[in-house]
Coordinates of C-alpha atoms in Angstrom, one line a residue:
X1 CA 0.0 0.0 0.0
X2 CA 1.2 3.5 -0.9
X3 CA -0.6 6.8 -0.7
X4 CA -1.2 9.1 -3.6
X5 CA 2.3 10.5 -3.4
X6 CA 3.8 7.1 -3.7
X7 CA 5.0 7.0 -0.1
X8 CA 4.6 4.0 2.2
X9 CA 2.0 4.4 4.9
X10 CA 3.1 5.1 8.5
X11 CA 2.5 2.1 10.8
X12 CA 2.0 2.3 14.6
X13 CA 2.9 -1.0 16.4
X14 CA 0.9 -1.3 19.6
X15 CA 2.1 -3.7 22.3
X16 CA 0.5 -4.2 25.8
X17 CA 3.3 -5.6 27.9
X18 CA 3.1 -7.3 31.3
X19 CA 5.9 -9.7 31.1
X20 CA 9.6 -9.8 32.1
X21 CA 12.0 -7.3 30.4
X22 CA 14.0 -10.1 28.8
X23 CA 10.9 -11.4 26.9
X24 CA 9.9 -7.9 25.8
X25 CA 13.5 -7.1 24.7
X26 CA 13.5 -10.1 22.2
X27 CA 10.2 -8.8 20.7
X28 CA 11.6 -5.2 20.4
X29 CA 14.9 -6.4 18.9
X30 CA 12.9 -8.1 16.1
X31 CA 10.9 -5.0 15.5
X32 CA 13.9 -2.7 15.4
X33 CA 15.3 -5.0 12.7
X34 CA 12.4 -4.5 10.3
X35 CA 13.2 -3.9 6.6
X36 CA 10.5 -1.2 6.5
X37 CA 11.7 2.4 6.4
X38 CA 12.7 3.4 10.0
X39 CA 11.0 6.7 9.8
X40 CA 7.7 5.0 8.7
X41 CA 6.9 3.2 11.9
X42 CA 6.7 3.7 15.6
X43 CA 6.3 1.4 18.6
X44 CA 3.9 2.1 21.4
X45 CA 4.2 0.1 24.6
X46 CA 1.4 0.0 27.3
X47 CA 3.2 -1.1 30.4
X48 CA 2.4 -1.7 34.1
X49 CA 5.9 -1.1 35.3
X50 CA 8.9 1.1 34.5
X51 CA 10.7 0.3 31.3
X52 CA 14.1 1.6 30.4
X53 CA 14.2 2.2 26.6
X54 CA 16.1 5.0 24.9
X55 CA 15.1 4.4 21.2
X56 CA 13.2 7.4 19.9
X57 CA 10.7 5.3 18.0
X58 CA 9.3 3.9 21.2
X59 CA 6.5 5.6 23.1
X60 CA 5.5 4.3 26.5
X61 CA 2.1 4.6 28.3
X62 CA 1.7 3.8 32.0
X63 CA -1.2 3.5 34.3
X64 CA -3.6 1.8 31.9
X65 CA -5.3 -1.5 32.7
X66 CA -5.3 -4.5 30.4
X67 CA -8.8 -4.0 29.0
X68 CA -8.1 -0.4 27.9
X69 CA -4.5 -0.9 26.8
X70 CA -4.9 -1.4 23.1
X71 CA -7.4 1.5 22.8
X72 CA -5.0 3.7 24.7
X73 CA -2.2 2.9 22.3
X74 CA -4.4 3.4 19.3
X75 CA -5.5 6.8 20.6
X76 CA -2.0 8.3 20.4
X77 CA -1.0 6.3 17.3
X78 CA 0.1 8.4 14.3
X79 CA -0.1 5.7 11.7
X80 CA -2.6 5.2 9.0
X81 CA -2.4 1.5 10.1
X82 CA -2.1 0.2 13.6
X83 CA -0.4 -3.2 14.1
X84 CA -1.3 -5.2 17.3
X85 CA 1.2 -7.8 18.5
X86 CA 1.9 -9.5 21.8
X87 CA 5.1 -8.8 23.8
X88 CA 6.2 -12.4 23.7
X89 CA 6.2 -12.6 19.9
X90 CA 9.3 -12.7 17.6
X91 CA 8.7 -10.8 14.4
X92 CA 10.2 -11.6 11.0
X93 CA 12.1 -8.7 9.5
X94 CA 9.6 -8.3 6.5
X95 CA 6.5 -8.4 8.7
X96 CA 5.4 -4.8 8.1
X97 CA 6.4 -4.8 4.5
X98 CA 4.3 -7.8 3.7
X99 CA 1.3 -6.7 5.6
X100 CA 0.9 -3.2 4.2
X101 CA 0.7 -4.3 0.6
X102 CA -2.7 -5.9 1.3
X103 CA -4.3 -2.6 2.2
X104 CA -4.5 -1.5 -1.5
X105 CA -8.2 -2.6 -1.3
X106 CA -10.0 0.1 0.7
X107 CA -12.6 -2.4 1.9
X108 CA -9.9 -4.4 3.7
X109 CA -9.7 -3.1 7.2
X110 CA -7.9 -5.9 9.0
X111 CA -5.0 -8.1 7.8
X112 CA -3.7 -10.9 10.1
X113 CA -1.8 -14.1 9.9
X114 CA -0.8 -17.0 12.1
X115 CA 1.1 -16.9 15.4
X116 CA 3.3 -19.9 14.9
X117 CA 4.4 -21.8 18.0
X118 CA 8.2 -21.8 18.7
X119 CA 9.7 -25.1 17.7
X120 CA 12.8 -25.1 20.0
X121 CA 10.9 -25.4 23.3
X122 CA 10.6 -27.9 26.2
X123 CA 8.3 -30.9 25.5
X124 CA 5.1 -29.5 27.3
X125 CA 5.3 -26.3 25.2
X126 CA 5.9 -28.2 22.0
X127 CA 2.9 -30.4 22.5
X128 CA 0.8 -27.4 23.3
X129 CA 1.8 -25.9 20.0
X130 CA 1.1 -29.1 18.1
X131 CA -2.4 -29.4 19.6
X132 CA -3.2 -25.8 18.6
X133 CA -2.4 -26.8 15.0
X134 CA -4.6 -29.8 15.0
X135 CA -8.2 -29.5 13.8
X136 CA -9.5 -32.1 16.2
X137 CA -8.1 -30.5 19.3
X138 CA -8.3 -26.8 18.3
X139 CA -11.2 -26.8 15.9
X140 CA -11.9 -23.5 14.1
X141 CA -8.9 -21.8 15.7
X142 CA -6.2 -23.7 13.9
X143 CA -5.8 -21.0 11.3
X144 CA -4.5 -18.8 14.1
X145 CA -1.5 -21.1 14.7
X146 CA -0.5 -22.6 11.4
X147 CA 0.1 -21.4 7.8
X148 CA -2.9 -22.0 5.5
X149 CA -2.1 -22.4 1.8
X150 CA -3.4 -19.1 0.4
X151 CA -4.5 -15.5 1.1
X152 CA -8.3 -15.4 1.8
X153 CA -11.1 -13.4 3.2
X154 CA -12.0 -14.9 6.6
X155 CA -14.4 -14.9 9.5
X156 CA -13.7 -13.4 12.9
X157 CA -12.6 -16.7 14.4
X158 CA -9.6 -17.0 12.0
X159 CA -7.6 -14.1 13.4
X160 CA -6.0 -13.1 16.7
X161 CA -4.7 -9.9 18.2
X162 CA -1.2 -11.4 18.7
X163 CA -0.7 -10.6 15.0
X164 CA -2.9 -8.2 13.1
X165 CA -2.9 -4.9 11.2
X166 CA -5.9 -2.6 11.4
X167 CA -6.8 0.4 9.2
X168 CA -7.1 3.3 11.5
X169 CA -10.1 4.9 9.8
X170 CA -12.1 1.6 10.2
X171 CA -10.9 1.1 13.8
X172 CA -12.2 4.6 14.7
X173 CA -15.5 4.2 12.9
X174 CA -16.4 1.1 15.0
X175 CA -15.0 2.8 18.2
X176 CA -12.1 0.4 18.7
X177 CA -12.1 -2.5 21.2
X178 CA -15.1 -2.9 23.4
X179 CA -13.5 -2.8 26.9
X180 CA -16.4 -4.6 28.5
X181 CA -15.7 -7.6 26.3
X182 CA -12.6 -9.1 27.8
X183 CA -11.5 -11.7 26.9
X184 CA -12.5 -12.4 23.3
X185 CA -12.3 -8.6 22.7
X186 CA -10.6 -9.2 19.4
X187 CA -13.5 -11.5 18.2
X188 CA -15.9 -8.7 19.2
X189 CA -13.8 -6.2 17.1
X190 CA -13.7 -8.5 14.1
X191 CA -17.4 -9.2 14.3
X192 CA -18.3 -5.5 14.4
X193 CA -15.8 -4.8 11.6
X194 CA -17.4 -7.3 9.3
X195 CA -20.9 -6.1 10.3
X196 CA -19.8 -2.6 9.3
X197 CA -19.1 -3.9 5.7
X198 CA -15.3 -4.2 5.9
X199 CA -13.2 -7.3 5.0
X200 CA -10.9 -9.4 7.2
X201 CA -8.0 -10.8 5.3
X202 CA -5.9 -13.8 6.3
X203 CA -2.4 -13.6 4.9
X204 CA -0.2 -16.6 5.5
X205 CA 3.0 -14.7 4.8
X206 CA 2.2 -12.2 7.6
X207 CA 3.2 -14.5 10.5
X208 CA 4.9 -14.1 13.8
X209 CA 6.4 -16.7 16.2
X210 CA 4.6 -16.9 19.5
X211 CA 5.2 -19.1 22.6
X212 CA 2.3 -21.6 23.1
X213 CA 1.1 -22.5 26.6
X214 CA 2.4 -25.8 27.9
X215 CA 0.2 -28.8 28.7
X216 CA -1.7 -29.6 30.9
X217 CA -2.9 -26.9 33.3
X218 CA -1.6 -23.6 31.7
X219 CA -3.0 -24.4 28.3
X220 CA -6.3 -25.5 29.8
X221 CA -6.6 -22.4 31.9
X222 CA -5.9 -20.2 28.9
X223 CA -8.6 -21.9 26.9
X224 CA -11.1 -21.7 29.7
X225 CA -10.5 -18.0 30.1
X226 CA -10.8 -17.2 26.4
X227 CA -13.8 -19.4 25.9
X228 CA -15.6 -17.7 28.8
X229 CA -15.1 -14.5 26.8
X230 CA -16.5 -16.2 23.8
X231 CA -19.6 -17.2 25.8
X232 CA -20.0 -13.7 27.0
X233 CA -19.8 -12.4 23.4
X234 CA -22.4 -15.0 22.1
X235 CA -24.8 -14.1 25.0
X236 CA -24.5 -10.4 24.1
X237 CA -24.7 -10.9 20.4
X238 CA -26.8 -14.0 19.5
X239 CA -26.4 -13.2 15.8
X240 CA -22.7 -14.2 16.3
X241 CA -23.6 -17.7 17.3
X242 CA -22.2 -20.5 15.1
X243 CA -22.7 -24.2 15.8
X244 CA -18.9 -24.8 15.7
X245 CA -18.6 -22.6 18.9
X246 CA -21.1 -24.8 20.8
X247 CA -19.8 -28.3 20.0
X248 CA -17.4 -28.7 23.0
X249 CA -20.1 -27.4 25.3
X250 CA -22.7 -29.8 23.8
X251 CA -20.1 -32.6 24.4
X252 CA -19.5 -31.6 28.0
X253 CA -23.3 -31.3 28.8
X254 CA -24.0 -34.6 27.0
X255 CA -21.4 -36.5 29.1
X256 CA -22.6 -34.9 32.3
X257 CA -26.2 -35.7 31.9
X258 CA -25.6 -39.2 30.5
X259 CA -23.3 -39.9 33.5
X260 CA -26.1 -39.0 35.9
X261 CA -28.8 -40.8 33.9
X262 CA -26.6 -43.9 33.7
X263 CA -27.0 -44.4 37.4
X264 CA -30.6 -45.2 36.7
X265 CA -30.7 -46.4 33.1
X266 CA -28.7 -49.0 31.3
X267 CA -29.6 -47.3 28.0
X268 CA -28.0 -44.1 29.2
X269 CA -24.9 -46.0 30.4
X270 CA -24.5 -47.7 27.0
X271 CA -25.0 -44.4 25.2
X272 CA -22.3 -42.8 27.3
X273 CA -20.0 -45.7 26.7
X274 CA -20.6 -45.4 22.9
X275 CA -19.9 -41.7 22.9
X276 CA -16.7 -42.1 24.9
X277 CA -15.5 -45.0 22.6
X278 CA -16.0 -42.8 19.6
X279 CA -14.2 -39.9 21.2
X280 CA -11.3 -42.1 22.3
X281 CA -11.0 -43.5 18.8
X282 CA -10.9 -39.9 17.4
X283 CA -8.4 -38.9 20.1
X284 CA -6.1 -41.8 19.2
X285 CA -6.3 -40.9 15.5
X286 CA -5.4 -37.3 16.4
X287 CA -2.5 -38.3 18.6
X288 CA -1.2 -40.5 15.8
X289 CA -1.6 -37.6 13.3
X290 CA 0.4 -35.3 15.7
X291 CA 3.0 -38.0 16.2
X292 CA 3.5 -38.4 12.4
X293 CA 3.3 -34.8 11.4
X294 CA 5.2 -32.9 14.1
X295 CA 7.4 -35.1 16.3
X296 CA 7.9 -38.9 16.4
X297 CA 8.2 -39.1 20.1
X298 CA 6.1 -41.6 22.0
X299 CA 5.5 -39.1 24.8
X300 CA 4.0 -36.7 22.2
X301 CA 1.6 -39.5 21.2
X302 CA 0.5 -40.4 24.8
X303 CA 0.4 -36.9 26.2
X304 CA -1.7 -35.5 23.3
X305 CA -4.7 -37.7 24.2
X306 CA -5.5 -36.4 27.7
X307 CA -4.3 -32.9 26.8
X308 CA -6.8 -32.7 23.9
X309 CA -9.6 -33.9 26.2
X310 CA -8.7 -31.2 28.7
X311 CA -8.7 -28.6 26.0
X312 CA -12.2 -29.6 24.9
X313 CA -13.5 -29.8 28.5
X314 CA -12.0 -26.5 29.4
X315 CA -13.5 -24.8 26.3
X316 CA -16.9 -26.3 27.0
X317 CA -17.0 -25.3 30.6
X318 CA -15.6 -21.8 29.8
X319 CA -18.4 -21.1 27.4
X320 CA -20.9 -22.0 30.1
X321 CA -19.1 -19.8 32.5
X322 CA -19.4 -16.9 30.1
X323 CA -23.1 -17.5 29.6
X324 CA -23.5 -17.6 33.4
X325 CA -21.6 -14.4 34.0
X326 CA -23.7 -12.6 31.4
X327 CA -27.1 -13.8 32.6
X328 CA -26.1 -13.3 36.3
X329 CA -25.0 -9.7 35.5
X330 CA -21.5 -10.2 36.9
X331 CA -19.6 -9.5 33.7
X332 CA -20.6 -5.9 32.8
X333 CA -17.0 -4.9 32.7
X334 CA -15.7 -8.2 31.2
X335 CA -14.1 -11.2 32.9
X336 CA -10.8 -10.6 34.7
X337 CA -8.0 -13.1 34.2
X338 CA -6.7 -15.0 37.2
X339 CA -3.2 -14.8 35.9
X340 CA -1.2 -13.3 33.0
X341 CA -2.1 -14.6 29.5

């Protein structure tokens, strides 16, 4: 994308940061090494503690909570395009250059790509990354964590705020992120963007590297937290409901009720047994797929089975939690995380 004078657009990179300085420094080093003109981008950090940075391209905002952080960064951004990325990402040097070319189409307001899990990690982190790239374990979200074969217009569930570029004019028109919709605030933004008539674009060459959560508990906690936000979003906007969002919750509820009914009915017991047999067979197939595709380690095979189950169970319960918080009136300002995500 270039403006009428042939100049490249100015890009504002917005990064909420809550992690240790060594993690942030790796992200910043990769951004300082971009092949995009140095005078055509800035970096805006929203931090909860003092950061010592002398580079003139970096602006720092203090005293803003997580829910308001990205909006606060966008408010002072000078760029025609705002780029949102997480502080634990490593950015390829041509990240900005590749992204801005897709904004030639004025109807495209958001361009995003996958956040690829790091490969050189300890085993629990690697398995977490493999599961996120498997359709059985991660469902509709796999496009967020692996490279799809082509550029395409997508739905709100295909992108994530760890890696996306947003046209400032469109962002302002829809009033930015809804700060009462945390988590899943990005899904809310994407949904409202499409509803306003703009396009969301998935670009496989616009990728970053991002550390996956390790199995078992950290990954399950993260999924529970984000699916609770998804439940909150669906309760607020029923028109955003898709069957694919509900499948894990339907699975959890079916298992729960059949388990109770099986105490009184043999038919319910056999139905429960049949469902679990089918699920186990699918889990074994998924574990074998991960074993063959990603890493031929017997521990990867065996750990993938319970880890995928915990992912599905956490998502199903999280969605119910989001519904409950909405209908009980306890999530008017969103859902606060219990830890840093």
